[in-house]
Amino acid sequence: MLLPPGAEGPAHTHHDVEEAFFVLEGRVRVGIHRGPDEVEYRTLGYRDMIVVPAGVTRSLKNEGDTDALFCVIIGTQKPQVPTYPEYSPLYGVTRD
């Protein structure tokens, strides 16, 4: 995945699989959400990796000045469609 400066992946939850992020270039801030007002952030750089368990809401943001390039690894070949919490900009969006 390539995330331009300022771009973000909004808060979402994969209920059936873990998701891992491995940074190849740039920096990515990963948010682990426990609710709308409780978020723990980790900023990942070159060769950093984080694994987010199934059922945990997560978000991404490139707060740097350059593109961030990273691998997104999902723990199954065909995961269920993620859900979006009420505070996510994508809340209420569905996919058929």
PDB file of C-alpha atoms in Angstrom:
ATOM      1  CA  MET A   1       0.000   0.000   0.000  1.00  0.00           C
ATOM      2  CA  LEU A   2       1.198   3.501  -0.814  1.00  0.00           C
ATOM      3  CA  LEU A   3      -0.030   6.251   1.500  1.00  0.00           C
ATOM      4  CA  PRO A   4       0.730   9.817   0.350  1.00  0.00           C
ATOM      5  CA  PRO A   5       1.589  12.525   2.903  1.00  0.00           C
ATOM      6  CA  GLY A   6      -1.482  13.447   4.941  1.00  0.00           C
ATOM      7  CA  ALA A   7      -3.515  10.461   3.727  1.00  0.00           C
ATOM      8  CA  GLU A   8      -5.162   8.111   6.168  1.00  0.00           C
ATOM      9  CA  GLY A   9      -6.934   4.810   6.472  1.00  0.00           C
ATOM     10  CA  PRO A  10      -9.892   5.516   8.765  1.00  0.00           C
ATOM     11  CA  ALA A  11     -10.730   3.537  11.882  1.00  0.00           C
ATOM     12  CA  HIS A  12     -12.034   0.077  11.006  1.00  0.00           C
ATOM     13  CA  THR A  13     -12.290  -3.395  12.486  1.00  0.00           C
ATOM     14  CA  HIS A  14     -11.631  -6.808  10.977  1.00  0.00           C
ATOM     15  CA  HIS A  15     -13.624  -9.184  13.173  1.00  0.00           C
ATOM     16  CA  ASP A  16     -12.301 -12.409  11.648  1.00  0.00           C
ATOM     17  CA  VAL A  17      -8.572 -11.867  11.031  1.00  0.00           C
ATOM     18  CA  GLU A  18      -5.445 -10.197  12.302  1.00  0.00           C
ATOM     19  CA  GLU A  19      -3.805  -7.519  10.149  1.00  0.00           C
ATOM     20  CA  ALA A  20      -0.081  -6.768  10.005  1.00  0.00           C
ATOM     21  CA  PHE A  21       1.672  -3.667   8.686  1.00  0.00           C
ATOM     22  CA  PHE A  22       5.344  -3.795   7.609  1.00  0.00           C
ATOM     23  CA  VAL A  23       6.904  -0.460   6.574  1.00  0.00           C
ATOM     24  CA  LEU A  24       9.254  -0.370   3.575  1.00  0.00           C
ATOM     25  CA  GLU A  25       9.589   3.419   3.125  1.00  0.00           C
ATOM     26  CA  GLY A  26       8.504   6.489   5.057  1.00  0.00           C
ATOM     27  CA  ARG A  27       6.594   6.541   8.332  1.00  0.00           C
ATOM     28  CA  VAL A  28       3.086   5.415   9.253  1.00  0.00           C
ATOM     29  CA  ARG A  29       1.218   6.232  12.449  1.00  0.00           C
ATOM     30  CA  VAL A  30      -0.958   3.292  13.501  1.00  0.00           C
ATOM     31  CA  GLY A  31      -3.810   3.888  15.939  1.00  0.00           C
ATOM     32  CA  ILE A  32      -5.152   1.125  18.170  1.00  0.00           C
ATOM     33  CA  HIS A  33      -8.642   2.224  19.245  1.00  0.00           C
ATOM     34  CA  ARG A  34     -10.349   1.245  22.476  1.00  0.00           C
ATOM     35  CA  GLY A  35     -13.136   3.768  21.872  1.00  0.00           C
ATOM     36  CA  PRO A  36     -13.719   7.172  20.265  1.00  0.00           C
ATOM     37  CA  ASP A  37     -11.594   8.988  22.862  1.00  0.00           C
ATOM     38  CA  GLU A  38      -9.084   6.287  23.761  1.00  0.00           C
ATOM     39  CA  VAL A  39      -6.459   5.606  21.104  1.00  0.00           C
ATOM     40  CA  GLU A  40      -2.902   4.375  21.478  1.00  0.00           C
ATOM     41  CA  TYR A  41      -0.562   5.409  18.655  1.00  0.00           C
ATOM     42  CA  ARG A  42       2.633   3.846  17.370  1.00  0.00           C
ATOM     43  CA  THR A  43       4.711   5.455  14.634  1.00  0.00           C
ATOM     44  CA  LEU A  44       6.398   2.880  12.429  1.00  0.00           C
ATOM     45  CA  GLY A  45       9.444   3.528  10.264  1.00  0.00           C
ATOM     46  CA  TYR A  46      11.656   1.497   7.941  1.00  0.00           C
ATOM     47  CA  ARG A  47      11.376  -2.255   8.653  1.00  0.00           C
ATOM     48  CA  ASP A  48       9.042  -1.749  11.614  1.00  0.00           C
ATOM     49  CA  MET A  49       6.051  -4.062  11.885  1.00  0.00           C
ATOM     50  CA  ILE A  50       2.923  -4.255  13.993  1.00  0.00           C
ATOM     51  CA  VAL A  51       0.255  -6.967  14.142  1.00  0.00           C
ATOM     52  CA  VAL A  52      -3.273  -5.962  15.169  1.00  0.00           C
ATOM     53  CA  PRO A  53      -5.445  -8.823  16.455  1.00  0.00           C
ATOM     54  CA  ALA A  54      -8.896  -9.623  15.084  1.00  0.00           C
ATOM     55  CA  GLY A  55     -11.635  -7.560  16.700  1.00  0.00           C
ATOM     56  CA  VAL A  56      -9.400  -4.570  17.500  1.00  0.00           C
ATOM     57  CA  THR A  57     -10.187  -1.282  15.744  1.00  0.00           C
ATOM     58  CA  ARG A  58      -7.228   0.233  13.932  1.00  0.00           C
ATOM     59  CA  SER A  59      -6.392   3.278  11.770  1.00  0.00           C
ATOM     60  CA  LEU A  60      -3.423   4.544   9.759  1.00  0.00           C
ATOM     61  CA  LYS A  61      -2.065   7.959   8.869  1.00  0.00           C
ATOM     62  CA  ASN A  62       0.969   9.253   7.031  1.00  0.00           C
ATOM     63  CA  GLU A  63       1.991  12.329   9.000  1.00  0.00           C
ATOM     64  CA  GLY A  64       5.285  12.663   7.118  1.00  0.00           C
ATOM     65  CA  ASP A  65       6.350  14.727   4.108  1.00  0.00           C
ATOM     66  CA  THR A  66       7.003  11.757   1.811  1.00  0.00           C
ATOM     67  CA  ASP A  67       5.025   8.757   0.610  1.00  0.00           C
ATOM     68  CA  ALA A  68       4.812   5.801   2.971  1.00  0.00           C
ATOM     69  CA  LEU A  69       5.093   2.381   1.352  1.00  0.00           C
ATOM     70  CA  PHE A  70       4.166  -0.652   3.425  1.00  0.00           C
ATOM     71  CA  CYS A  71       2.892  -4.204   3.184  1.00  0.00           C
ATOM     72  CA  VAL A  72      -0.542  -4.975   4.573  1.00  0.00           C
ATOM     73  CA  ILE A  73      -0.864  -8.625   5.496  1.00  0.00           C
ATOM     74  CA  ILE A  74      -4.314 -10.041   6.212  1.00  0.00           C
ATOM     75  CA  GLY A  75      -4.587 -13.382   8.014  1.00  0.00           C
ATOM     76  CA  THR A  76      -6.874 -15.099   5.504  1.00  0.00           C
ATOM     77  CA  GLN A  77      -7.319 -15.312   1.758  1.00  0.00           C
ATOM     78  CA  LYS A  78     -10.799 -13.751   1.762  1.00  0.00           C
ATOM     79  CA  PRO A  79     -11.536 -11.749   4.930  1.00  0.00           C
ATOM     80  CA  GLN A  80     -14.973 -10.539   5.900  1.00  0.00           C
ATOM     81  CA  VAL A  81     -15.778  -6.932   5.042  1.00  0.00           C
ATOM     82  CA  PRO A  82     -14.530  -4.661   7.855  1.00  0.00           C
ATOM     83  CA  THR A  83     -16.885  -2.562   9.935  1.00  0.00           C
ATOM     84  CA  TYR A  84     -16.454   1.095  10.836  1.00  0.00           C
ATOM     85  CA  PRO A  85     -17.136   2.545  14.310  1.00  0.00           C
ATOM     86  CA  GLU A  86     -19.498   5.500  14.729  1.00  0.00           C
ATOM     87  CA  TYR A  87     -16.582   7.963  14.936  1.00  0.00           C
ATOM     88  CA  SER A  88     -15.066   6.786  11.624  1.00  0.00           C
ATOM     89  CA  PRO A  89     -15.699   8.882   8.501  1.00  0.00           C
ATOM     90  CA  LEU A  90     -16.803   5.652   6.787  1.00  0.00           C
ATOM     91  CA  TYR A  91     -19.407   4.733   9.420  1.00  0.00           C
ATOM     92  CA  GLY A  92     -22.539   3.433   7.710  1.00  0.00           C
ATOM     93  CA  VAL A  93     -20.760   2.593   4.438  1.00  0.00           C
ATOM     94  CA  THR A  94     -21.518  -0.903   3.241  1.00  0.00           C
ATOM     95  CA  ARG A  95     -20.136  -3.020   0.424  1.00  0.00           C
ATOM     96  CA  ASP A  96     -22.140  -5.535  -1.557  1.00  0.00           C
TER      97      ASP A  96
END
